[in-house]
Amino acid sequence: MEAAVPQQSPAQTQGATSFSPSAHLDLAITLTLYSWPSLTLAVESSWGGPTSKSKRDWFCGAIAELFSTHPETDAQDLEDVLIQVMTDEFDVVVDLSLIHISEPTRLLSIS
């Protein structure tokens, strides 16, 4: 005899996995920055000092805040912030010609 599996309504299923657009943007920013090879190398090599991991987390939050407080942020603004933070916090000069702002569903596409 098979055990009865309780059925969830579509509203229950959807509610358990739905996030606000802001949460999706924060996640996209975090995943993008965590997968950026230049930042990953800087963190793993502690180029930002012993708090490199915390700086990376702060960096994700700073970019998310930039978009939430200044929705008019464009590619040049974002590039300026990326360059400034990588230089100031990790003492790294990055070639941002490898970074492309892509379609809205993908915040950044890093080659």
Tab-separated table of C-alpha atoms in Angstrom:
chain	number	residue	atom	x	y	z
A	1	MET	CA	0.000	0.000	0.000
A	2	GLU	CA	1.400	3.379	-1.004
A	3	ALA	CA	1.557	6.221	1.462
A	4	ALA	CA	-0.601	9.167	0.578
A	5	VAL	CA	1.445	12.180	-0.421
A	6	PRO	CA	-0.183	15.417	0.670
A	7	GLN	CA	-0.843	17.702	-2.277
A	8	GLN	CA	0.060	21.350	-2.027
A	9	SER	CA	-1.973	23.975	-3.772
A	10	PRO	CA	-0.187	26.038	-6.450
A	11	ALA	CA	-0.383	29.046	-4.108
A	12	GLN	CA	1.430	27.119	-1.358
A	13	THR	CA	4.111	25.860	-3.757
A	14	GLN	CA	4.617	29.254	-5.365
A	15	GLY	CA	4.699	31.092	-2.027
A	16	ALA	CA	7.457	28.842	-0.722
A	17	THR	CA	9.788	29.697	-3.595
A	18	SER	CA	8.847	33.246	-4.570
A	19	PHE	CA	11.219	36.067	-3.819
A	20	SER	CA	10.885	39.785	-4.310
A	21	PRO	CA	12.512	41.339	-7.377
A	22	SER	CA	14.962	43.005	-5.009
A	23	ALA	CA	15.970	39.640	-3.533
A	24	HIS	CA	16.478	38.242	-7.038
A	25	LEU	CA	18.682	41.213	-7.930
A	26	ASP	CA	20.715	40.790	-4.736
A	27	LEU	CA	21.182	37.105	-5.507
A	28	ALA	CA	22.204	37.832	-9.106
A	29	ILE	CA	24.760	40.393	-7.949
A	30	THR	CA	26.174	38.053	-5.313
A	31	LEU	CA	26.425	35.088	-7.678
A	32	THR	CA	28.021	37.249	-10.354
A	33	LEU	CA	30.632	38.766	-8.062
A	34	TYR	CA	31.383	35.422	-6.404
A	35	SER	CA	32.035	33.929	-9.852
A	36	TRP	CA	34.217	36.824	-11.062
A	37	PRO	CA	37.724	35.332	-11.418
A	38	SER	CA	39.539	38.587	-10.571
A	39	LEU	CA	37.642	39.040	-7.327
A	40	THR	CA	37.898	35.344	-6.444
A	41	LEU	CA	41.678	35.427	-6.896
A	42	ALA	CA	41.937	38.611	-4.825
A	43	VAL	CA	39.910	37.063	-1.990
A	44	GLU	CA	41.660	33.678	-2.064
A	45	SER	CA	45.051	35.412	-2.093
A	46	SER	CA	43.993	37.787	0.716
A	47	TRP	CA	44.953	40.813	-1.347
A	48	GLY	CA	42.358	42.721	0.648
A	49	GLY	CA	44.011	41.637	3.880
A	50	PRO	CA	42.655	39.211	6.460
A	51	THR	CA	39.131	40.568	5.946
A	52	SER	CA	39.047	39.866	2.191
A	53	LYS	CA	35.988	37.602	2.459
A	54	SER	CA	34.106	40.239	4.431
A	55	LYS	CA	35.096	42.856	1.881
A	56	ARG	CA	33.686	40.683	-0.915
A	57	ASP	CA	30.398	40.383	0.981
A	58	TRP	CA	30.361	44.129	1.572
A	59	PHE	CA	31.101	44.641	-2.147
A	60	CYS	CA	28.015	42.584	-3.094
A	61	GLY	CA	25.892	44.683	-0.759
A	62	ALA	CA	27.368	47.933	-2.031
A	63	ILE	CA	26.520	47.065	-5.636
A	64	ALA	CA	22.989	46.014	-4.650
A	65	GLU	CA	22.568	49.264	-2.734
A	66	LEU	CA	23.852	51.241	-5.718
A	67	PHE	CA	21.079	49.833	-7.902
A	68	SER	CA	18.402	50.237	-5.252
A	69	THR	CA	19.261	53.838	-4.346
A	70	HIS	CA	20.203	54.927	-7.880
A	71	PRO	CA	18.065	52.941	-10.331
A	72	GLU	CA	19.374	55.111	-13.144
A	73	THR	CA	22.822	53.479	-12.724
A	74	ASP	CA	24.246	52.675	-16.139
A	75	ALA	CA	27.156	50.554	-17.363
A	76	GLN	CA	29.684	53.384	-16.966
A	77	ASP	CA	28.607	54.042	-13.368
A	78	LEU	CA	28.884	50.348	-12.558
A	79	GLU	CA	32.301	50.116	-14.201
A	80	ASP	CA	33.533	53.086	-12.171
A	81	VAL	CA	32.415	51.459	-8.905
A	82	LEU	CA	33.923	48.072	-9.822
A	83	ILE	CA	37.259	49.688	-10.676
A	84	GLN	CA	37.268	51.838	-7.533
A	85	VAL	CA	36.444	49.005	-5.141
A	86	MET	CA	38.886	46.537	-6.712
A	87	THR	CA	41.636	49.162	-6.576
A	88	ASP	CA	40.875	50.608	-3.130
A	89	GLU	CA	39.924	47.438	-1.262
A	90	PHE	CA	41.986	44.730	-2.995
A	91	ASP	CA	44.832	46.722	-4.614
A	92	VAL	CA	43.934	45.102	-7.953
A	93	VAL	CA	43.774	46.709	-11.364
A	94	VAL	CA	41.297	44.816	-13.525
A	95	ASP	CA	40.717	44.887	-17.265
A	96	LEU	CA	37.026	45.679	-17.447
A	97	SER	CA	36.969	45.122	-21.185
A	98	LEU	CA	36.163	41.537	-20.130
A	99	ILE	CA	32.941	42.643	-18.436
A	100	HIS	CA	29.813	43.199	-20.463
A	101	ILE	CA	26.470	44.469	-19.280
A	102	SER	CA	24.002	42.041	-20.743
A	103	GLU	CA	20.270	41.510	-20.942
A	104	PRO	CA	18.244	42.382	-17.813
A	105	THR	CA	17.912	38.732	-16.763
A	106	ARG	CA	21.668	38.477	-16.530
A	107	LEU	CA	23.170	41.322	-14.559
A	108	LEU	CA	26.713	40.815	-15.741
A	109	SER	CA	28.343	38.428	-18.127
A	110	ILE	CA	31.982	38.058	-17.178
A	111	SER	CA	34.199	36.408	-19.754
